[in-house]
Tab-separated table of N, CA and C in Angstrom:
chain	number	residue	atom	x	y	z
I	1265	MET	N	77.379	139.036	97.564
I	1265	MET	CA	78.792	138.879	97.897
I	1265	MET	C	79.338	137.632	97.196
I	1266	ASN	N	80.545	137.694	96.711
I	1266	ASN	CA	81.208	136.597	96.040
I	1266	ASN	C	81.378	135.425	97.012
I	1267	THR	N	81.116	134.178	96.560
I	1267	THR	CA	81.247	133.017	97.460
I	1267	THR	C	82.680	132.828	97.905
I	1268	PHE	N	83.647	133.171	97.041
I	1268	PHE	CA	85.049	133.052	97.438
I	1268	PHE	C	85.329	133.983	98.611
I	1269	LYS	N	84.846	135.222	98.508
I	1269	LYS	CA	85.068	136.181	99.587
I	1269	LYS	C	84.330	135.769	100.846
I	1270	LYS	N	83.153	135.129	100.664
I	1270	LYS	CA	82.379	134.686	101.815
I	1270	LYS	C	83.121	133.561	102.546
I	1271	ASN	N	83.697	132.629	101.785
I	1271	ASN	CA	84.405	131.492	102.380
I	1271	ASN	C	85.798	131.865	102.883
I	1272	PHE	N	86.427	132.847	102.241
I	1272	PHE	CA	87.757	133.280	102.621
I	1272	PHE	C	87.732	134.795	102.855
I	1273	PRO	N	87.245	135.231	104.023
I	1273	PRO	CA	87.012	136.658	104.254
I	1273	PRO	C	88.268	137.473	104.480
I	1274	ARG	N	89.439	136.875	104.582
I	1274	ARG	CA	90.626	137.662	104.899
I	1274	ARG	C	90.902	138.682	103.798
I	1275	GLN	N	91.460	139.766	104.164
I	1275	GLN	CA	91.726	140.861	103.235
I	1275	GLN	C	92.932	140.505	102.381
I	1276	THR	N	92.780	140.620	101.060
I	1276	THR	CA	93.866	140.358	100.131
I	1276	THR	C	94.594	141.663	99.851
I	1277	GLN	N	95.905	141.574	99.808
I	1277	GLN	CA	96.682	142.775	99.509
I	1277	GLN	C	96.497	143.128	98.033
I	1278	MET	N	96.247	144.379	97.759
I	1278	MET	CA	96.041	144.844	96.388
I	1278	MET	C	97.288	145.602	95.921
I	1279	TYR	N	97.577	145.491	94.627
I	1279	TYR	CA	98.744	146.141	94.035
I	1279	TYR	C	98.276	147.083	92.928
I	1280	GLN	N	98.958	148.190	92.776
I	1280	GLN	CA	98.636	149.169	91.739
I	1280	GLN	C	99.280	148.748	90.420
I	1281	ALA	N	98.504	148.865	89.334
I	1281	ALA	CA	98.999	148.505	88.007
I	1281	ALA	C	98.389	149.441	86.979
I	1282	THR	N	98.902	149.374	85.775
I	1282	THR	CA	98.385	150.178	84.677
I	1282	THR	C	97.796	149.249	83.630
I	1283	CYS	N	96.568	149.527	83.198
I	1283	CYS	CA	95.874	148.691	82.218
I	1283	CYS	C	96.632	148.733	80.890
I	1284	ALA	N	96.843	147.567	80.305
I	1284	ALA	CA	97.575	147.468	79.040
I	1284	ALA	C	96.750	147.999	77.873
I	1285	ASP	N	95.420	148.065	78.002
I	1285	ASP	CA	94.570	148.552	76.914
I	1285	ASP	C	94.344	150.064	76.989
I	1286	CYS	N	93.746	150.511	78.091
I	1286	CYS	CA	93.322	151.916	78.172
I	1286	CYS	C	94.309	152.813	78.912
I	1287	GLY	N	95.265	152.240	79.639
I	1287	GLY	CA	96.267	153.021	80.345
I	1287	GLY	C	95.814	153.552	81.696
I	1288	ASP	N	94.599	153.201	82.146
I	1288	ASP	CA	94.117	153.647	83.454
I	1288	ASP	C	94.836	152.886	84.565
I	1289	THR	N	94.891	153.524	85.732
I	1289	THR	CA	95.457	152.876	86.908
I	1289	THR	C	94.371	152.001	87.531
I	1290	CYS	N	94.755	150.786	87.933
I	1290	CYS	CA	93.799	149.867	88.548
I	1290	CYS	C	94.477	149.097	89.662
I	1291	SER	N	93.686	148.435	90.505
I	1291	SER	CA	94.203	147.616	91.595
I	1291	SER	C	93.979	146.153	91.254
I	1292	VAL	N	95.001	145.328	91.485
I	1292	VAL	CA	94.908	143.888	91.217
I	1292	VAL	C	95.360	143.116	92.445
I	1293	PRO	N	94.809	141.913	92.685
I	1293	PRO	CA	95.143	141.148	93.894
I	1293	PRO	C	96.409	140.297	93.758
I	1294	PHE	N	97.321	140.662	92.872
I	1294	PHE	CA	98.583	139.934	92.699
I	1294	PHE	C	99.662	140.932	92.323
I	1295	ARG	N	100.900	140.545	92.526
I	1295	ARG	CA	102.018	141.423	92.198
I	1295	ARG	C	102.233	141.382	90.687
I	1296	PRO	N	102.088	142.497	90.000
I	1296	PRO	CA	102.250	142.522	88.538
I	1296	PRO	C	103.680	142.188	88.125
I	1297	LYS	N	103.773	141.408	87.058
I	1297	LYS	CA	105.072	141.063	86.474
I	1297	LYS	C	105.085	141.632	85.064
I	1298	GLY	N	106.227	141.861	84.529
I	1298	GLY	CA	106.337	142.473	83.215
I	1298	GLY	C	106.035	141.545	82.049
I	1299	ASP	N	105.932	140.225	82.292
I	1299	ASP	CA	105.770	139.287	81.179
I	1299	ASP	C	104.318	139.109	80.721
I	1300	ARG	N	103.327	139.597	81.497
I	1300	ARG	CA	101.919	139.446	81.127
I	1300	ARG	C	101.209	140.786	81.202
I	1301	PRO	N	100.305	141.029	80.254
I	1301	PRO	CA	99.556	142.293	80.316
I	1301	PRO	C	98.532	142.263	81.442
I	1302	ILE	N	98.232	143.411	81.989
I	1302	ILE	CA	97.245	143.554	83.063
I	1302	ILE	C	96.143	144.473	82.551
I	1303	TYR	N	94.899	144.094	82.852
I	1303	TYR	CA	93.757	144.863	82.379
I	1303	TYR	C	92.903	145.315	83.558
I	1304	CYS	N	92.258	146.492	83.402
I	1304	CYS	CA	91.316	146.967	84.406
I	1304	CYS	C	90.021	146.172	84.260
I	1305	LYS	N	89.056	146.377	85.176
I	1305	LYS	CA	87.799	145.617	85.127
I	1305	LYS	C	87.063	145.820	83.811
I	1306	ALA	N	87.069	147.036	83.292
I	1306	ALA	CA	86.346	147.323	82.054
I	1306	ALA	C	86.978	146.612	80.856
I	1307	CYS	N	88.290	146.585	80.780
I	1307	CYS	CA	88.984	145.965	79.632
I	1307	CYS	C	89.154	144.456	79.792
I	1308	PHE	N	89.090	143.967	81.030
I	1308	PHE	CA	89.301	142.540	81.279
I	1308	PHE	C	88.273	141.689	80.543
I	1309	GLY	N	87.019	142.138	80.498
I	1309	GLY	CA	85.954	141.383	79.833
I	1309	GLY	C	86.225	141.171	78.357
I	1310	LYS	N	86.882	142.125	77.713
I	1310	LYS	CA	87.206	141.990	76.283
I	1310	LYS	C	88.203	140.871	76.040
I	1311	HIS	N	89.118	140.668	76.979
I	1311	HIS	CA	90.198	139.707	76.794
I	1311	HIS	C	89.930	138.357	77.456
I	1312	ALA	N	88.987	138.297	78.360
I	1312	ALA	CA	88.731	137.052	79.103
I	1312	ALA	C	88.306	135.930	78.177
I	1313	GLY	N	87.467	136.211	77.193
I	1313	GLY	CA	87.001	135.167	76.275
I	1313	GLY	C	88.118	134.559	75.461
I	1314	ARG	N	89.067	135.385	75.009
I	1314	ARG	CA	90.182	134.864	74.205
I	1314	ARG	C	91.121	134.024	75.037
I	1315	ASP	N	91.421	134.461	76.259
I	1315	ASP	CA	92.364	133.743	77.102
I	1315	ASP	C	91.752	132.496	77.719
I	1316	ALA	N	90.461	132.539	78.019
I	1316	ALA	CA	89.816	131.415	78.699
I	1316	ALA	C	89.648	130.221	77.781
I	1317	GLN	N	89.354	130.440	76.488
I	1317	GLN	CA	89.137	129.340	75.557
I	1317	GLN	C	89.967	129.548	74.294
I	1318	PRO	N	91.262	129.221	74.329
I	1318	PRO	CA	92.084	129.448	73.151
I	1318	PRO	C	91.712	128.537	71.977
I	1319	HIS	N	91.077	127.402	72.247
I	1319	HIS	CA	90.725	126.466	71.174
I	1319	HIS	C	89.215	126.327	71.100
I	1320	ALA	N	88.525	127.410	70.984
I	1320	ALA	CA	87.065	127.370	70.903
I	1320	ALA	C	86.646	126.665	69.620
I	1321	PRO	N	85.522	125.932	69.641
I	1321	PRO	CA	85.089	125.210	68.447
I	1321	PRO	C	84.889	126.107	67.229
I	1322	SER	N	84.521	127.374	67.435
I	1322	SER	CA	84.301	128.253	66.299
I	1322	SER	C	85.613	128.573	65.571
I	1323	GLU	N	86.746	128.461	66.249
I	1323	GLU	CA	88.032	128.752	65.641
I	1323	GLU	C	88.628	127.533	64.933
I	1324	ARG	N	88.029	126.375	65.097
I	1324	ARG	CA	88.563	125.145	64.520
I	1324	ARG	C	88.431	125.173	63.008
I	1325	GLN	N	89.485	124.774	62.324
I	1325	GLN	CA	89.467	124.754	60.864
I	1325	GLN	C	88.750	123.497	60.388
I	1326	LEU	N	87.861	123.665	59.428
I	1326	LEU	CA	87.129	122.541	58.858
I	1326	LEU	C	87.612	122.289	57.439
I	1327	PHE	N	87.613	121.010	57.041
I	1327	PHE	CA	88.074	120.616	55.715
I	1327	PHE	C	86.927	119.969	54.956
I	1328	ARG	N	86.851	120.260	53.680
I	1328	ARG	CA	85.804	119.691	52.831
I	1328	ARG	C	86.159	118.247	52.496
I	1329	ALA	N	85.152	117.392	52.505
I	1329	ALA	CA	85.347	115.976	52.192
I	1329	ALA	C	84.050	115.422	51.617
I	1330	THR	N	84.099	114.186	51.167
I	1330	THR	CA	82.923	113.487	50.677
I	1330	THR	C	82.709	112.272	51.564
I	1331	CYS	N	81.494	112.094	52.046
I	1331	CYS	CA	81.171	110.981	52.935
I	1331	CYS	C	81.369	109.658	52.185
I	1332	ASP	N	82.096	108.735	52.798
I	1332	ASP	CA	82.346	107.431	52.186
I	1332	ASP	C	81.121	106.541	52.207
I	1333	SER	N	80.131	106.878	53.012
I	1333	SER	CA	78.937	106.051	53.109
I	1333	SER	C	77.847	106.504	52.144
I	1334	CYS	N	77.464	107.792	52.244
I	1334	CYS	CA	76.339	108.272	51.429
I	1334	CYS	C	76.773	109.099	50.228
I	1335	GLY	N	78.040	109.531	50.174
I	1335	GLY	CA	78.540	110.294	49.040
I	1335	GLY	C	78.236	111.774	49.087
I	1336	ASN	N	77.607	112.253	50.145
I	1336	ASN	CA	77.280	113.676	50.272
I	1336	ASN	C	78.513	114.474	50.678
I	1337	PRO	N	78.613	115.737	50.233
I	1337	PRO	CA	79.731	116.566	50.687
I	1337	PRO	C	79.552	116.921	52.165
I	1338	CYS	N	80.667	117.042	52.879
I	1338	CYS	CA	80.612	117.361	54.306
I	1338	CYS	C	81.884	118.097	54.701
I	1339	GLU	N	81.917	118.600	55.928
I	1339	GLU	CA	83.097	119.238	56.481
I	1339	GLU	C	83.504	118.496	57.738
I	1340	VAL	N	84.805	118.249	57.864
I	1340	VAL	CA	85.323	117.503	59.009
I	1340	VAL	C	86.441	118.316	59.664
I	1341	PRO	N	86.684	118.121	60.987
I	1341	PRO	CA	87.697	118.916	61.698
I	1341	PRO	C	89.116	118.365	61.567
I	1342	PHE	N	89.402	117.616	60.522
I	1342	PHE	CA	90.741	117.081	60.277
I	1342	PHE	C	90.968	117.028	58.774
I	1343	ARG	N	92.214	116.957	58.362
I	1343	ARG	CA	92.535	116.894	56.945
I	1343	ARG	C	92.466	115.423	56.506
I	1344	PRO	N	91.503	115.068	55.657
I	1344	PRO	CA	91.388	113.680	55.198
I	1344	PRO	C	92.607	113.263	54.376
I	1345	THR	N	93.155	112.092	54.700
I	1345	THR	CA	94.337	111.595	53.989
I	1345	THR	C	94.000	110.467	53.031
I	1346	GLY	N	92.822	109.880	53.167
I	1346	GLY	CA	92.448	108.759	52.320
I	1346	GLY	C	92.758	107.410	52.944
I	1347	GLU	N	93.496	107.398	54.068
I	1347	GLU	CA	93.832	106.147	54.738
I	1347	GLU	C	92.638	105.561	55.483
I	1348	LYS	N	91.781	106.441	56.003
I	1348	LYS	CA	90.616	106.002	56.770
I	1348	LYS	C	89.365	106.583	56.141
I	1349	PRO	N	88.228	105.927	56.308
I	1349	PRO	CA	86.992	106.463	55.742
I	1349	PRO	C	86.556	107.739	56.456
I	1350	VAL	N	85.873	108.603	55.727
I	1350	VAL	CA	85.345	109.852	56.253
I	1350	VAL	C	83.830	109.780	56.165
I	1351	TYR	N	83.144	110.147	57.270
I	1351	TYR	CA	81.684	110.098	57.299
I	1351	TYR	C	81.116	111.471	57.638
I	1352	CYS	N	79.941	111.776	57.077
I	1352	CYS	CA	79.234	113.004	57.425
I	1352	CYS	C	78.623	112.841	58.820
I	1353	LYS	N	78.022	113.903	59.343
I	1353	LYS	CA	77.436	113.831	60.687
I	1353	LYS	C	76.352	112.767	60.774
I	1354	ALA	N	75.541	112.641	59.737
I	1354	ALA	CA	74.439	111.673	59.760
I	1354	ALA	C	74.953	110.237	59.786
I	1355	CYS	N	75.992	109.956	59.019
I	1355	CYS	CA	76.515	108.581	58.927
I	1355	CYS	C	77.513	108.250	60.023
I	1356	PHE	N	78.115	109.268	60.621
I	1356	PHE	CA	79.166	109.028	61.606
I	1356	PHE	C	78.687	108.198	62.788
I	1357	GLY	N	77.492	108.506	63.297
I	1357	GLY	CA	76.971	107.780	64.454
I	1357	GLY	C	76.712	106.317	64.180
I	1358	THR	N	76.334	105.980	62.957
I	1358	THR	CA	76.007	104.592	62.642
I	1358	THR	C	77.183	103.820	62.076
I	1359	LYS	N	78.096	104.500	61.387
I	1359	LYS	CA	79.203	103.798	60.725
I	1359	LYS	C	80.522	103.880	61.484
I	1360	GLY	N	80.978	105.086	61.724
I	1360	GLY	CA	82.338	105.236	62.226
I	1360	GLY	C	82.446	105.742	63.632
I	1361	GLY	N	81.348	106.215	64.191
I	1361	GLY	CA	81.428	106.802	65.520
I	1361	GLY	C	81.497	105.757	66.601
I	1362	ARG	N	82.139	106.108	67.672
I	1362	ARG	CA	82.140	105.241	68.844
I	1362	ARG	C	82.158	106.131	70.057
I	1363	THR	N	81.625	105.634	71.124
I	1363	THR	CA	81.573	106.440	72.334
I	1363	THR	C	82.955	106.547	72.934
I	1364	ARG	N	83.159	107.590	73.720
I	1364	ARG	CA	84.468	107.818	74.317
I	1364	ARG	C	84.869	106.639	75.198
I	1365	GLY	N	86.065	106.121	74.968
I	1365	GLY	CA	86.578	105.029	75.778
I	1365	GLY	C	86.173	103.648	75.299
I	1366	ALA	N	85.260	103.540	74.350
I	1366	ALA	CA	84.831	102.235	73.873
I	1366	ALA	C	85.867	101.669	72.909
I	1367	MET	N	86.075	100.391	72.975
I	1367	MET	CA	87.010	99.724	72.085
I	1367	MET	C	86.287	99.291	70.824
I	1368	PRO	N	86.950	99.331	69.674
I	1368	PRO	CA	86.302	98.858	68.457
I	1368	PRO	C	86.077	97.351	68.540
I	1369	VAL	N	84.990	96.883	67.978
I	1369	VAL	CA	84.646	95.470	68.023
I	1369	VAL	C	85.234	94.791	66.794
I	1370	ALA	N	85.992	93.711	67.017
I	1370	ALA	CA	86.585	92.978	65.910
I	1370	ALA	C	85.526	92.109	65.241
I	1371	GLN	N	85.597	92.030	63.922
I	1371	GLN	CA	84.668	91.166	63.210
I	1371	GLN	C	85.179	89.737	63.315
I	1372	GLU	N	84.275	88.826	63.617
I	1372	GLU	CA	84.675	87.448	63.814
I	1372	GLU	C	84.894	86.774	62.466
I	1373	THR	N	86.086	86.234	62.287
I	1373	THR	CA	86.457	85.517	61.070
I	1373	THR	C	86.667	84.058	61.428
I	1374	PRO	N	86.729	83.155	60.443
I	1374	PRO	CA	86.990	81.741	60.764
I	1374	PRO	C	88.310	81.560	61.513
I	1375	GLN	N	89.327	82.323	61.138
I	1375	GLN	CA	90.621	82.213	61.827
I	1375	GLN	C	90.494	82.633	63.290
I	1376	LEU	N	89.775	83.731	63.526
I	1376	LEU	CA	89.557	84.205	64.891
I	1376	LEU	C	88.748	83.187	65.692
I	1377	SER	N	87.736	82.595	65.077
I	1377	SER	CA	86.924	81.579	65.752
I	1377	SER	C	87.777	80.388	66.167
I	1378	ASN	N	88.674	79.932	65.285
I	1378	ASN	CA	89.563	78.806	65.624
I	1378	ASN	C	90.504	79.168	66.764
I	1379	GLN	N	91.031	80.378	66.733
I	1379	GLN	CA	91.927	80.807	67.810
I	1379	GLN	C	91.190	80.866	69.145
I	1380	LEU	N	89.969	81.384	69.132
I	1380	LEU	CA	89.184	81.462	70.363
I	1380	LEU	C	88.831	80.070	70.885
I	1381	ARG	N	88.478	79.168	69.983
I	1381	ARG	CA	88.144	77.796	70.384
I	1381	ARG	C	89.359	77.122	71.025
I	1382	THR	N	90.540	77.266	70.403
I	1382	THR	CA	91.766	76.676	70.942
I	1382	THR	C	92.092	77.271	72.309
I	1383	LEU	N	91.960	78.575	72.422
I	1383	LEU	CA	92.232	79.241	73.694
I	1383	LEU	C	91.275	78.765	74.785
I	1384	ASN	N	90.002	78.605	74.461
I	1384	ASN	CA	89.030	78.107	75.440
I	1384	ASN	C	89.339	76.686	75.873
I	1385	GLU	N	89.768	75.846	74.936
I	1385	GLU	CA	90.133	74.465	75.286
I	1385	GLU	C	91.315	74.446	76.254
I	1386	LYS	N	92.308	75.290	75.980
I	1386	LYS	CA	93.477	75.347	76.860
I	1386	LYS	C	93.089	75.860	78.248
I	1387	LEU	N	92.229	76.873	78.286
I	1387	LEU	CA	91.778	77.384	79.584
I	1387	LEU	C	90.987	76.336	80.361
I	1388	ASP	N	90.140	75.569	79.658
I	1388	ASP	CA	89.394	74.503	80.326
I	1388	ASP	C	90.340	73.465	80.916
I	1389	ALA	N	91.405	73.114	80.179
I	1389	ALA	CA	92.380	72.140	80.678
I	1389	ALA	C	93.097	72.686	81.923
I	1390	ILE	N	93.457	73.956	81.895
I	1390	ILE	CA	94.130	74.568	83.042
I	1390	ILE	C	93.204	74.585	84.256
I	1391	LEU	N	91.946	74.940	84.048
I	1391	LEU	CA	90.989	74.963	85.158
I	1391	LEU	C	90.757	73.568	85.724
I	1392	ALA	N	90.734	72.563	84.860
I	1392	ALA	CA	90.559	71.191	85.330
I	1392	ALA	C	91.743	70.777	86.204
I	1393	LEU	N	92.956	71.140	85.790
I	1393	LEU	CA	94.134	70.814	86.594
I	1393	LEU	C	94.124	71.544	87.934
I	1394	LEU	N	93.684	72.769	87.904
I	1394	LEU	CA	93.660	73.547	89.147
I	1394	LEU	C	92.572	73.084	90.107
I	1395	SER	N	91.506	72.498	89.588
I	1395	SER	CA	90.414	72.067	90.461
I	1395	SER	C	90.681	70.707	91.110
I	1396	LYS	N	91.674	69.954	90.627
I	1396	LYS	CA	92.017	68.674	91.246
I	1396	LYS	C	92.677	68.935	92.594
I	1397	PRO	N	92.513	67.994	93.560
I	1397	PRO	CA	93.172	68.184	94.859
I	1397	PRO	C	94.686	68.172	94.694
I	1398	ALA	N	95.363	68.826	95.616
I	1398	ALA	CA	96.819	68.923	95.553
I	1398	ALA	C	97.440	67.537	95.628
I	1399	HIS	N	98.615	67.392	95.040
I	1399	HIS	CA	99.320	66.110	95.003
I	1399	HIS	C	99.652	65.657	96.424
I	1400	GLN	N	99.383	64.390	96.737
I	1400	GLN	CA	99.508	63.871	98.100
I	1400	GLN	C	100.869	63.232	98.379
I	1401	ALA	N	101.768	63.188	97.416
I	1401	ALA	CA	103.037	62.484	97.580
I	1401	ALA	C	103.857	62.974	98.768
I	1402	PRO	N	104.036	64.240	98.997
I	1402	PRO	CA	104.857	64.666	100.138
I	1402	PRO	C	104.305	64.180	101.476
I	1403	LYS	N	102.990	64.104	101.635
I	1403	LYS	CA	102.423	63.612	102.886
I	1403	LYS	C	102.729	62.132	103.062
I	1404	LYS	N	102.663	61.333	101.988
I	1404	LYS	CA	102.955	59.909	102.078
I	1404	LYS	C	104.404	59.679	102.487
I	1405	VAL	N	105.301	60.473	101.928
I	1405	VAL	CA	106.717	60.336	102.282
I	1405	VAL	C	106.897	60.635	103.759
I	1406	ALA	N	106.241	61.671	104.248
I	1406	ALA	CA	106.358	62.018	105.659
I	1406	ALA	C	105.769	60.908	106.522
I	1407	GLU	N	104.628	60.325	106.104
I	1407	GLU	CA	104.028	59.227	106.867
I	1407	GLU	C	104.932	58.000	106.868
I	1408	GLU	N	105.564	57.703	105.729
I	1408	GLU	CA	106.467	56.547	105.649
I	1408	GLU	C	107.660	56.729	106.578
I	1409	LYS	N	108.190	57.944	106.685
I	1409	LYS	CA	109.314	58.203	107.582
I	1409	LYS	C	108.906	57.966	109.024
I	1410	ARG	N	107.671	58.366	109.397
I	1410	ARG	CA	107.192	58.137	110.755
I	1410	ARG	C	107.086	56.642	111.039
I	1411	VAL	N	106.572	55.894	110.066
I	1411	VAL	CA	106.429	54.449	110.243
I	1411	VAL	C	107.797	53.807	110.403
I	1412	VAL	N	108.777	54.212	109.611
I	1412	VAL	CA	110.130	53.666	109.711
I	1412	VAL	C	110.717	53.998	111.072
I	1413	LYS	N	110.526	55.221	111.552
I	1413	LYS	CA	111.051	55.611	112.859
I	1413	LYS	C	110.396	54.787	113.950
I	1414	ARG	N	109.074	54.565	113.885
I	1414	ARG	CA	108.383	53.775	114.902
I	1414	ARG	C	108.922	52.340	114.934
I	1415	LYS	N	109.138	51.765	113.749
I	1415	LYS	CA	109.658	50.393	113.686
I	1415	LYS	C	111.045	50.328	114.293
I	1416	SER	N	111.875	51.334	113.989
I	1416	SER	CA	113.233	51.307	114.528
I	1416	SER	C	113.219	51.508	116.039
I	1417	VAL	N	112.290	52.305	116.547
I	1417	VAL	CA	112.181	52.513	117.986
I	1417	VAL	C	111.731	51.214	118.652
I	1418	LYS	N	110.761	50.515	118.053
I	1418	LYS	CA	110.284	49.252	118.613
I	1418	LYS	C	111.387	48.208	118.612
I	1419	LYS	N	112.201	48.169	117.529
I	1419	LYS	CA	113.300	47.208	117.466
I	1419	LYS	C	114.327	47.481	118.562
I	1420	LYS	N	114.613	48.745	118.801
I	1420	LYS	CA	115.581	49.121	119.830
I	1420	LYS	C	115.076	48.706	121.199
I	1421	ARG	N	113.754	48.884	121.452
I	1421	ARG	CA	113.177	48.526	122.751
I	1421	ARG	C	113.238	47.015	122.963
I	1422	LYS	N	112.957	46.252	121.901
I	1422	LYS	CA	112.981	44.802	122.015
I	1422	LYS	C	114.402	44.299	122.290
I	1423	SER	N	115.392	44.927	121.662
I	1423	SER	CA	116.755	44.469	121.847
I	1423	SER	C	117.316	44.892	123.199
I	1424	ALA	N	116.750	45.876	123.848
I	1424	ALA	CA	117.270	46.369	125.102
I	1424	ALA	C	116.751	45.624	126.261
């Protein structure tokens, strides 16, 4: 028994249709519309492969090219424009290939090294400033106001 039918045992309403290939009458679990062809079980298998994978790898067009690394002729799934290097399957993994989602690694140049050094120095300065205790000036001002108030209160008491 189909697992879908096992998990969802309710009876599905079936609709009568005519197969677009052989013309036989068949039952389908959806209301037929005129915009799509309907096939019986026997004809459905012929069309399922085409509809399920419209971009199958076997249908992909390949273009002839010459590997920029080893010079051997090869076929690639894109039209080479000459703007980027083209590699054969053997060289692609070592020269031009990268795993999905991986970022290309920049080659370190003297200019890049200087920029990184400057950036690290600035970050170190920022971290040093952030690690110092917070400025205490507002607390001193508040303490001075309390001292002034206490003195004025004491003066008032003495004069009274």
